[in-house]
Amino acid sequence: MSPLVAHRLQHLPISSIRKLIPLSDKAEQDGVKIYHLNMGQPDVKTPQVMIDALKAWDTNPIAYAPSGGTKEYIDALKQYYHSLGFNTIETKDILGTVAGSEAINMAMYATCDVGDEMLVFEPFYSTYKTSAKLWNVNLVAVPTMLENGFHLPPKEEIIRSITPKTKAILYSNPGNPTGTVYTKEEVKMLVTIAKEHNLYLISDEVYREYSFVDKPHESILQYLQDIPEQAILIDSLSKRYNLCGARLGALISKNADVIKGSLAFAMSRLSGGIIDMHVGAQLTKVPAGYIPALQQEYKRRRDTLYEGLKEIEGVIVAQPEGAFYIMAQLPVEDAEQFCIWLLEKFRDNNETVMLAPGYGFYADPEKGKQMVRLAYVLEVPQLKRSVELLKKALQQYR
Ligand SMILES: Cc1ncc(COP(=O)(O)O)c(C=O)c1O
């Protein structure tokens, strides 16, 4: 590390997912076929109407967009929330962001001062750690268990982690990395806790459409009247429309100060991508069948991977209810070493499989040592082959 570099730069966590990429690059250069279950990068096609809008772009020069998003983009988002029945969402409540990642950064910056605490449910989306480090927020992890599908612990247990420094509760629903979809009772409990302890409640719903339970998704937007000042939604088009590279998201809140302050944050990067926003604004024209087809496809994938993993000796999994991830406990001492071995050593017909080590999703890495996250972002036949590879690999490794 250069002696001139800031001390804090050395303490930014490196994603456990991306850390292994040089090893997979090397294996691929050597001609090995890798089944990538390591990243939440969906393989489904972006809606054609969006691709058409991209191809038809002819405004020259390519200008800055307004910092909080173009009118076209914000109007489309508003229409989307209204179509879900959240008719109270107004233009003033929506801030366009550079995808969900920026909305996470903004939400942390808006709700916590240096040294404040934010509750998260462990295991949690690893990028929360990086954002917390950036803003010097202390994440306080409330454990959830594989045995009950990573659902929330009782209210008393959550409350026990609240201190005078606690400012917010942050959760993802459906969850990354767990695939857990919180019930109405669970979301209501969080709303009650937020109300009783005067905390912000930040719900990351970038996987809203990826729910396989037979009840409607319980959005924080249903509770805007209960906690208008405290409810914050993090949203993104990345997964919903397979637009990961377009960097489109939103921060939604009825708290005018949160939106106003976050707009100042947005001004520091002047603008999001104006072409991206034009593409995203086509969401109102996406055929009605696009999302249901996506749901069916991912349910098939979920079933294939879950059923396959259950059959492997020593692997412990809970059936995920949404998003496109499974957290699995493997019969190995150190899952990261196993993931490295898969990339460096294991070959079956010159093929291997890539997984994300689970420790990156835990505040205490020791707790996630035997865990891996698998993203079912491949088609069913490839998932079947991935399970076969994992089964053979575990037999060999032991
Ligand atoms: C739970 C969760 N929130 C937010 C994001 C951010 O995604 P993006 O920045 O592409 O919107 C992701 C991406 O994987 C995620 O899994």
Short mmCIF file of C-alpha atoms and ligand atoms in Angstrom, two decimals:
data_model
loop_
_atom_site.label_atom_id
_atom_site.label_comp_id
_atom_site.label_asym_id
_atom_site.label_seq_id
_atom_site.Cartn_x
_atom_site.Cartn_y
_atom_site.Cartn_z
CA MET A 1 0.00 0.00 0.00
CA SER A 2 1.36 3.41 -0.93
CA PRO A 3 2.44 5.40 2.17
CA LEU A 4 0.46 8.38 0.87
CA VAL A 5 -2.81 6.59 0.68
CA ALA A 6 -5.45 7.41 3.30
CA HIS A 7 -5.65 5.06 6.24
CA ARG A 8 -9.38 4.58 5.77
CA LEU A 9 -8.91 3.34 2.22
CA GLN A 10 -7.17 0.27 3.56
CA HIS A 11 -10.20 -0.60 5.63
CA LEU A 12 -12.83 -0.66 2.91
CA PRO A 13 -14.01 -4.26 2.71
CA ILE A 14 -13.40 -6.03 -0.58
CA SER A 15 -16.39 -8.01 -1.78
CA SER A 16 -15.96 -11.71 -1.01
CA ILE A 17 -17.72 -12.28 -4.33
CA ARG A 18 -15.40 -10.25 -6.49
CA LYS A 19 -12.25 -11.35 -4.70
CA LEU A 20 -12.21 -14.69 -6.51
CA ILE A 21 -12.63 -13.22 -9.98
CA PRO A 22 -8.89 -13.26 -10.84
CA LEU A 23 -8.95 -17.02 -10.19
CA SER A 24 -11.97 -17.60 -12.41
CA ASP A 25 -10.43 -15.38 -15.12
CA LYS A 26 -7.29 -17.52 -15.01
CA ALA A 27 -9.27 -20.78 -15.23
CA GLU A 28 -11.29 -19.42 -18.15
CA GLN A 29 -8.11 -18.34 -19.93
CA ASP A 30 -6.98 -21.94 -19.56
CA GLY A 31 -10.14 -23.06 -21.37
CA VAL A 32 -12.12 -24.27 -18.34
CA LYS A 33 -15.89 -23.82 -18.49
CA ILE A 34 -17.17 -22.24 -15.29
CA TYR A 35 -20.79 -22.31 -14.16
CA HIS A 36 -21.14 -18.92 -12.50
CA LEU A 37 -23.40 -19.14 -9.49
CA ASN A 38 -21.34 -16.51 -7.72
CA MET A 39 -22.97 -13.25 -8.82
CA GLY A 40 -26.47 -11.86 -9.00
CA GLN A 41 -26.12 -11.02 -12.66
CA PRO A 42 -29.30 -12.30 -14.34
CA ASP A 43 -29.07 -13.87 -17.80
CA VAL A 44 -32.65 -13.01 -18.90
CA LYS A 45 -33.05 -10.55 -21.77
CA THR A 46 -33.78 -6.87 -21.14
CA PRO A 47 -37.26 -5.94 -22.49
CA GLN A 48 -37.06 -5.27 -26.24
CA VAL A 49 -38.82 -1.90 -25.90
CA MET A 50 -35.88 -0.73 -23.77
CA ILE A 51 -33.29 -2.00 -26.23
CA ASP A 52 -35.21 -0.26 -29.04
CA ALA A 53 -35.16 3.02 -27.10
CA LEU A 54 -31.42 2.66 -26.60
CA LYS A 55 -30.82 2.05 -30.32
CA ALA A 56 -33.03 4.96 -31.30
CA TRP A 57 -31.20 7.48 -29.07
CA ASP A 58 -30.09 10.34 -31.32
CA THR A 59 -29.94 13.44 -29.10
CA ASN A 60 -26.59 15.10 -29.60
CA PRO A 61 -24.78 16.23 -27.46
CA ILE A 62 -25.41 13.75 -24.67
CA ALA A 63 -26.20 16.21 -21.90
CA TYR A 64 -26.35 16.09 -18.11
CA ALA A 65 -29.67 14.96 -16.68
CA PRO A 66 -31.22 16.78 -13.70
CA SER A 67 -29.43 15.47 -10.56
CA GLY A 68 -32.56 13.80 -9.20
CA GLY A 69 -33.51 12.21 -12.53
CA THR A 70 -35.25 13.24 -15.73
CA LYS A 71 -38.97 14.02 -15.63
CA GLU A 72 -39.56 11.14 -18.04
CA TYR A 73 -37.83 8.67 -15.69
CA ILE A 74 -39.50 9.93 -12.49
CA ASP A 75 -42.94 9.94 -14.14
CA ALA A 76 -42.42 6.35 -15.25
CA LEU A 77 -41.44 5.32 -11.72
CA LYS A 78 -44.48 7.07 -10.28
CA GLN A 79 -46.70 5.25 -12.74
CA TYR A 80 -45.07 1.95 -11.73
CA TYR A 81 -45.76 2.49 -7.99
CA HIS A 82 -49.33 3.56 -8.76
CA SER A 83 -49.80 0.39 -10.80
CA LEU A 84 -48.85 -1.58 -7.67
CA GLY A 85 -51.56 0.29 -5.75
CA PHE A 86 -49.30 2.78 -3.98
CA ASN A 87 -51.25 5.77 -5.18
CA THR A 88 -49.98 8.15 -2.52
CA ILE A 89 -46.50 8.25 -4.07
CA GLU A 90 -45.98 11.70 -5.54
CA THR A 91 -43.23 13.07 -7.74
CA LYS A 92 -41.72 14.92 -4.76
CA ASP A 93 -41.25 11.60 -2.90
CA ILE A 94 -39.04 10.06 -5.62
CA LEU A 95 -35.35 10.69 -6.09
CA GLY A 96 -33.77 9.04 -9.13
CA THR A 97 -30.45 7.39 -8.22
CA VAL A 98 -27.54 5.69 -9.91
CA ALA A 99 -29.08 2.27 -9.20
CA GLY A 100 -29.90 0.76 -5.84
CA SER A 101 -26.28 0.98 -4.72
CA GLU A 102 -26.35 4.76 -4.66
CA ALA A 103 -29.74 4.75 -2.93
CA ILE A 104 -28.17 2.60 -0.17
CA ASN A 105 -25.35 5.10 0.24
CA MET A 106 -27.80 7.98 0.33
CA ALA A 107 -30.07 6.29 2.85
CA MET A 108 -27.15 5.64 5.19
CA TYR A 109 -25.82 9.16 4.79
CA ALA A 110 -29.27 10.66 5.34
CA THR A 111 -30.12 8.73 8.48
CA CYS A 112 -26.89 8.29 10.44
CA ASP A 113 -24.15 10.56 11.71
CA VAL A 114 -20.60 9.29 12.27
CA GLY A 115 -20.64 6.57 14.94
CA ASP A 116 -24.41 6.00 14.82
CA GLU A 117 -25.74 2.48 14.65
CA MET A 118 -27.93 0.72 12.13
CA LEU A 119 -29.50 -2.68 12.71
CA VAL A 120 -29.23 -5.28 9.96
CA PHE A 121 -30.30 -8.92 9.92
CA GLU A 122 -27.40 -11.28 9.49
CA PRO A 123 -26.59 -12.64 6.94
CA PHE A 124 -27.10 -9.42 4.97
CA TYR A 125 -26.20 -7.96 1.56
CA SER A 126 -22.44 -7.49 1.69
CA THR A 127 -22.41 -4.02 0.12
CA TYR A 128 -24.13 -2.66 3.25
CA LYS A 129 -20.79 -3.18 4.97
CA THR A 130 -18.92 -1.06 2.42
CA SER A 131 -21.47 1.75 2.62
CA ALA A 132 -21.35 1.66 6.41
CA LYS A 133 -17.54 1.93 6.29
CA LEU A 134 -17.74 4.85 3.87
CA TRP A 135 -19.98 6.84 6.20
CA ASN A 136 -18.58 5.53 9.50
CA VAL A 137 -21.85 3.96 10.48
CA ASN A 138 -21.72 0.96 12.82
CA LEU A 139 -23.76 -1.95 11.53
CA VAL A 140 -25.20 -3.96 14.39
CA ALA A 141 -26.01 -7.46 13.22
CA VAL A 142 -29.06 -9.23 14.58
CA PRO A 143 -28.59 -12.93 13.81
CA THR A 144 -31.12 -14.98 11.84
CA MET A 145 -30.92 -18.75 11.44
CA LEU A 146 -30.78 -21.17 8.53
CA GLU A 147 -33.02 -23.55 10.53
CA ASN A 148 -36.05 -21.27 10.17
CA GLY A 149 -35.28 -19.97 6.70
CA PHE A 150 -33.54 -16.83 8.05
CA HIS A 151 -36.85 -15.33 9.20
CA LEU A 152 -36.77 -12.60 11.83
CA PRO A 153 -36.21 -13.36 15.51
CA PRO A 154 -38.85 -12.30 18.07
CA LYS A 155 -39.35 -8.59 18.74
CA GLU A 156 -37.63 -8.76 22.17
CA GLU A 157 -34.49 -10.07 20.56
CA ILE A 158 -34.37 -7.27 17.99
CA ILE A 159 -35.06 -4.61 20.60
CA ARG A 160 -32.18 -5.90 22.71
CA SER A 161 -29.77 -4.61 20.05
CA ILE A 162 -31.17 -1.07 20.12
CA THR A 163 -29.01 1.50 21.93
CA PRO A 164 -29.21 5.30 22.22
CA LYS A 165 -27.01 5.40 19.10
CA THR A 166 -29.37 3.32 16.94
CA LYS A 167 -30.87 5.42 14.17
CA ALA A 168 -32.24 2.95 11.66
CA ILE A 169 -33.12 -0.61 10.73
CA LEU A 170 -32.08 -1.71 7.25
CA TYR A 171 -33.34 -4.90 5.65
CA SER A 172 -33.73 -6.41 2.21
CA ASN A 173 -37.03 -8.06 1.35
CA PRO A 174 -36.86 -10.40 -0.56
CA GLY A 175 -33.46 -10.97 0.94
CA ASN A 176 -30.04 -11.17 -0.55
CA PRO A 177 -28.28 -13.53 0.29
CA THR A 178 -31.01 -15.55 2.01
CA GLY A 179 -33.93 -15.48 -0.43
CA THR A 180 -36.21 -14.91 2.58
CA VAL A 181 -39.50 -13.10 1.99
CA TYR A 182 -40.77 -11.52 5.19
CA THR A 183 -44.38 -12.11 6.15
CA LYS A 184 -46.92 -9.38 6.82
CA GLU A 185 -46.43 -10.00 10.55
CA GLU A 186 -42.68 -9.56 10.28
CA VAL A 187 -42.87 -6.29 8.35
CA LYS A 188 -45.56 -5.03 10.75
CA MET A 189 -43.29 -5.91 13.67
CA LEU A 190 -40.46 -3.86 12.13
CA VAL A 191 -42.82 -0.94 11.58
CA THR A 192 -43.93 -1.16 15.23
CA ILE A 193 -40.33 -1.26 16.45
CA ALA A 194 -39.47 1.76 14.27
CA LYS A 195 -42.46 3.62 15.66
CA GLU A 196 -41.85 2.73 19.31
CA HIS A 197 -38.13 3.48 19.19
CA ASN A 198 -38.26 6.39 16.76
CA LEU A 199 -36.01 4.77 14.16
CA TYR A 200 -35.81 5.03 10.41
CA LEU A 201 -36.95 1.88 8.65
CA ILE A 202 -35.11 1.35 5.36
CA SER A 203 -36.46 -1.38 3.12
CA ASP A 204 -34.39 -2.56 0.19
CA GLU A 205 -36.90 -4.04 -2.25
CA VAL A 206 -34.85 -4.42 -5.41
CA TYR A 207 -36.13 -8.03 -5.69
CA ARG A 208 -39.80 -7.11 -5.10
CA GLU A 209 -41.03 -9.08 -8.13
CA TYR A 210 -38.96 -12.15 -7.29
CA SER A 211 -41.26 -13.69 -4.70
CA PHE A 212 -42.50 -17.27 -4.92
CA VAL A 213 -44.78 -17.27 -1.90
CA ASP A 214 -48.51 -17.25 -2.50
CA LYS A 215 -49.10 -14.03 -0.56
CA PRO A 216 -48.51 -10.53 -1.98
CA HIS A 217 -45.14 -8.96 -1.26
CA GLU A 218 -45.28 -6.83 1.87
CA SER A 219 -43.75 -3.51 0.85
CA ILE A 220 -42.78 -0.73 3.18
CA LEU A 221 -44.86 1.49 0.90
CA GLN A 222 -47.93 0.02 2.61
CA TYR A 223 -46.83 1.70 5.82
CA LEU A 224 -46.15 5.22 4.60
CA GLN A 225 -49.05 6.56 6.62
CA ASP A 226 -47.91 4.81 9.81
CA ILE A 227 -44.34 6.07 9.71
CA PRO A 228 -44.23 8.83 7.06
CA GLU A 229 -41.08 10.44 8.43
CA GLN A 230 -39.23 7.17 9.01
CA ALA A 231 -40.00 4.91 6.05
CA ILE A 232 -37.42 4.84 3.25
CA LEU A 233 -37.51 2.59 0.21
CA ILE A 234 -34.45 1.56 -1.78
CA ASP A 235 -35.34 0.48 -5.27
CA SER A 236 -33.67 -0.50 -8.51
CA LEU A 237 -34.49 -1.51 -12.07
CA SER A 238 -31.40 -3.73 -12.29
CA LYS A 239 -33.09 -7.03 -11.48
CA ARG A 240 -36.69 -6.21 -12.34
CA TYR A 241 -35.94 -5.48 -15.99
CA ASN A 242 -32.54 -7.15 -16.31
CA LEU A 243 -30.91 -3.77 -16.62
CA CYS A 244 -27.95 -4.21 -14.27
CA GLY A 245 -25.57 -2.27 -16.50
CA ALA A 246 -27.89 0.70 -16.96
CA ARG A 247 -27.56 1.84 -13.31
CA LEU A 248 -31.12 2.90 -12.56
CA GLY A 249 -32.63 3.17 -9.11
CA ALA A 250 -34.60 5.32 -6.72
CA LEU A 251 -34.85 6.48 -3.15
CA ILE A 252 -38.45 6.92 -2.04
CA SER A 253 -39.54 8.74 1.10
CA LYS A 254 -42.33 10.95 2.38
CA ASN A 255 -39.74 12.70 4.54
CA ALA A 256 -39.07 15.89 2.59
CA ASP A 257 -35.79 16.52 4.43
CA VAL A 258 -34.44 13.09 3.50
CA ILE A 259 -35.26 13.73 -0.15
CA LYS A 260 -33.94 17.31 -0.12
CA GLY A 261 -30.67 16.32 1.57
CA SER A 262 -30.23 13.34 -0.69
CA LEU A 263 -30.74 15.57 -3.70
CA ALA A 264 -27.75 17.59 -2.48
CA PHE A 265 -25.85 14.28 -2.33
CA ALA A 266 -26.98 13.58 -5.91
CA MET A 267 -25.77 17.02 -6.99
CA SER A 268 -22.24 16.05 -5.94
CA ARG A 269 -22.15 13.68 -8.92
CA LEU A 270 -24.07 16.16 -11.07
CA SER A 271 -26.09 13.63 -12.98
CA GLY A 272 -27.03 10.04 -13.54
CA GLY A 273 -26.88 8.66 -17.07
CA ILE A 274 -29.40 10.44 -19.28
CA ILE A 275 -29.46 7.61 -21.82
CA ASP A 276 -29.92 5.05 -19.05
CA MET A 277 -32.88 7.03 -17.72
CA HIS A 278 -34.43 7.23 -21.17
CA VAL A 279 -34.14 3.45 -21.43
CA GLY A 280 -35.55 2.95 -17.92
CA ALA A 281 -38.48 5.26 -18.62
CA GLN A 282 -39.78 2.70 -21.10
CA LEU A 283 -40.81 0.52 -18.15
CA THR A 284 -44.40 1.64 -18.60
CA LYS A 285 -44.36 0.05 -22.06
CA VAL A 286 -42.92 -3.31 -21.02
CA PRO A 287 -45.45 -6.01 -22.02
CA ALA A 288 -47.60 -7.17 -19.09
CA GLY A 289 -46.34 -10.74 -19.47
CA TYR A 290 -42.66 -9.90 -18.92
CA ILE A 291 -42.61 -10.04 -15.11
CA PRO A 292 -44.89 -13.13 -14.73
CA ALA A 293 -42.66 -15.02 -17.21
CA LEU A 294 -39.63 -13.98 -15.19
CA GLN A 295 -41.26 -15.21 -11.99
CA GLN A 296 -42.11 -18.58 -13.51
CA GLU A 297 -38.63 -19.05 -14.87
CA TYR A 298 -36.98 -18.20 -11.54
CA LYS A 299 -39.35 -20.44 -9.60
CA ARG A 300 -38.30 -23.34 -11.86
CA ARG A 301 -34.67 -22.45 -11.25
CA ARG A 302 -35.19 -22.13 -7.51
CA ASP A 303 -36.85 -25.56 -7.40
CA THR A 304 -34.09 -27.17 -9.47
CA LEU A 305 -31.28 -25.81 -7.35
CA TYR A 306 -32.97 -26.30 -4.00
CA GLU A 307 -34.05 -29.87 -4.75
CA GLY A 308 -30.59 -30.66 -6.12
CA LEU A 309 -28.73 -29.22 -3.14
CA LYS A 310 -30.96 -31.02 -0.66
CA GLU A 311 -29.85 -34.32 -2.13
CA ILE A 312 -26.14 -33.68 -1.60
CA GLU A 313 -24.87 -35.35 1.55
CA GLY A 314 -23.90 -32.89 4.25
CA VAL A 315 -25.34 -29.81 2.53
CA ILE A 316 -27.91 -27.92 4.62
CA VAL A 317 -30.33 -25.52 2.91
CA ALA A 318 -33.64 -23.85 3.59
CA GLN A 319 -36.05 -23.33 0.71
CA PRO A 320 -35.67 -19.73 -0.43
CA GLU A 321 -38.91 -17.84 -0.99
CA GLY A 322 -37.70 -15.08 -3.26
CA ALA A 323 -34.85 -13.13 -4.90
CA PHE A 324 -32.54 -15.56 -6.72
CA TYR A 325 -30.15 -16.76 -4.05
CA ILE A 326 -29.68 -19.74 -1.76
CA MET A 327 -27.46 -19.70 1.31
CA ALA A 328 -26.17 -23.20 1.88
CA GLN A 329 -24.07 -24.70 4.63
CA LEU A 330 -21.42 -27.01 3.19
CA PRO A 331 -19.72 -29.95 4.89
CA VAL A 332 -16.33 -28.19 4.75
CA GLU A 333 -14.39 -26.32 7.40
CA ASP A 334 -13.66 -23.24 5.34
CA ALA A 335 -16.02 -22.52 2.46
CA GLU A 336 -13.76 -19.83 0.98
CA GLN A 337 -10.89 -22.32 0.66
CA PHE A 338 -13.31 -24.74 -0.98
CA CYS A 339 -14.43 -22.02 -3.46
CA ILE A 340 -10.77 -21.35 -4.29
CA TRP A 341 -10.10 -25.06 -4.73
CA LEU A 342 -13.07 -25.32 -7.11
CA LEU A 343 -11.52 -22.66 -9.31
CA GLU A 344 -7.90 -23.75 -9.08
CA LYS A 345 -8.02 -27.52 -8.82
CA PHE A 346 -11.36 -29.15 -9.39
CA ARG A 347 -12.21 -30.15 -12.97
CA ASP A 348 -14.85 -32.53 -14.30
CA ASN A 349 -14.77 -32.81 -18.07
CA ASN A 350 -12.84 -29.52 -17.90
CA GLU A 351 -15.74 -27.82 -16.12
CA THR A 352 -16.17 -26.37 -12.64
CA VAL A 353 -18.58 -24.24 -10.65
CA MET A 354 -18.08 -20.87 -8.96
CA LEU A 355 -19.80 -19.96 -5.68
CA ALA A 356 -19.69 -16.93 -3.40
CA PRO A 357 -18.09 -17.58 0.01
CA GLY A 358 -20.66 -16.89 2.70
CA TYR A 359 -18.50 -15.08 5.25
CA GLY A 360 -18.83 -11.80 3.32
CA PHE A 361 -22.51 -11.66 4.28
CA TYR A 362 -21.80 -11.78 8.02
CA ALA A 363 -20.62 -9.04 10.36
CA ASP A 364 -18.58 -11.73 12.08
CA PRO A 365 -16.90 -13.67 9.23
CA GLU A 366 -16.38 -16.71 11.51
CA LYS A 367 -20.13 -17.24 11.57
CA GLY A 368 -20.33 -17.62 7.82
CA LYS A 369 -17.27 -19.81 7.45
CA GLN A 370 -19.12 -22.92 6.28
CA MET A 371 -21.64 -21.01 4.20
CA VAL A 372 -21.80 -20.24 0.49
CA ARG A 373 -24.26 -18.23 -1.54
CA LEU A 374 -25.47 -19.61 -4.85
CA ALA A 375 -27.23 -17.35 -7.35
CA TYR A 376 -29.61 -19.22 -9.66
CA VAL A 377 -29.07 -16.97 -12.62
CA LEU A 378 -28.50 -19.80 -15.11
CA GLU A 379 -31.00 -21.89 -17.05
CA VAL A 380 -32.32 -25.14 -15.58
CA PRO A 381 -30.01 -27.56 -17.50
CA GLN A 382 -26.97 -25.53 -16.44
CA LEU A 383 -28.17 -25.49 -12.84
CA LYS A 384 -28.55 -29.29 -12.95
CA ARG A 385 -24.99 -29.61 -14.19
CA SER A 386 -23.81 -27.17 -11.51
CA VAL A 387 -25.37 -29.32 -8.79
CA GLU A 388 -23.71 -32.40 -10.28
CA LEU A 389 -20.35 -30.61 -10.28
CA LEU A 390 -20.78 -29.46 -6.69
CA LYS A 391 -21.70 -32.97 -5.56
CA LYS A 392 -18.64 -34.49 -7.23
CA ALA A 393 -16.41 -31.72 -5.92
CA LEU A 394 -17.54 -32.21 -2.32
CA GLN A 395 -16.92 -35.95 -2.61
CA GLN A 396 -13.40 -35.33 -3.90
CA TYR A 397 -12.63 -32.53 -1.44
CA ARG A 398 -13.44 -34.70 1.53
C1 LIG B 1 -30.23 -6.47 -1.84
C2 LIG B 1 -29.62 -5.63 -2.90
N1 LIG B 1 -29.78 -4.30 -2.85
C3 LIG B 1 -29.24 -3.49 -3.75
C4 LIG B 1 -28.50 -3.99 -4.81
C5 LIG B 1 -27.91 -3.00 -5.74
O1 LIG B 1 -28.10 -3.27 -7.07
P1 LIG B 1 -27.99 -2.12 -8.15
O2 LIG B 1 -26.97 -1.17 -7.69
O3 LIG B 1 -27.62 -2.82 -9.41
O4 LIG B 1 -29.36 -1.51 -8.21
C6 LIG B 1 -28.30 -5.37 -4.92
C7 LIG B 1 -27.49 -5.93 -6.00
O5 LIG B 1 -27.19 -7.08 -6.08
C8 LIG B 1 -28.87 -6.21 -3.94
O6 LIG B 1 -28.71 -7.53 -3.99
#
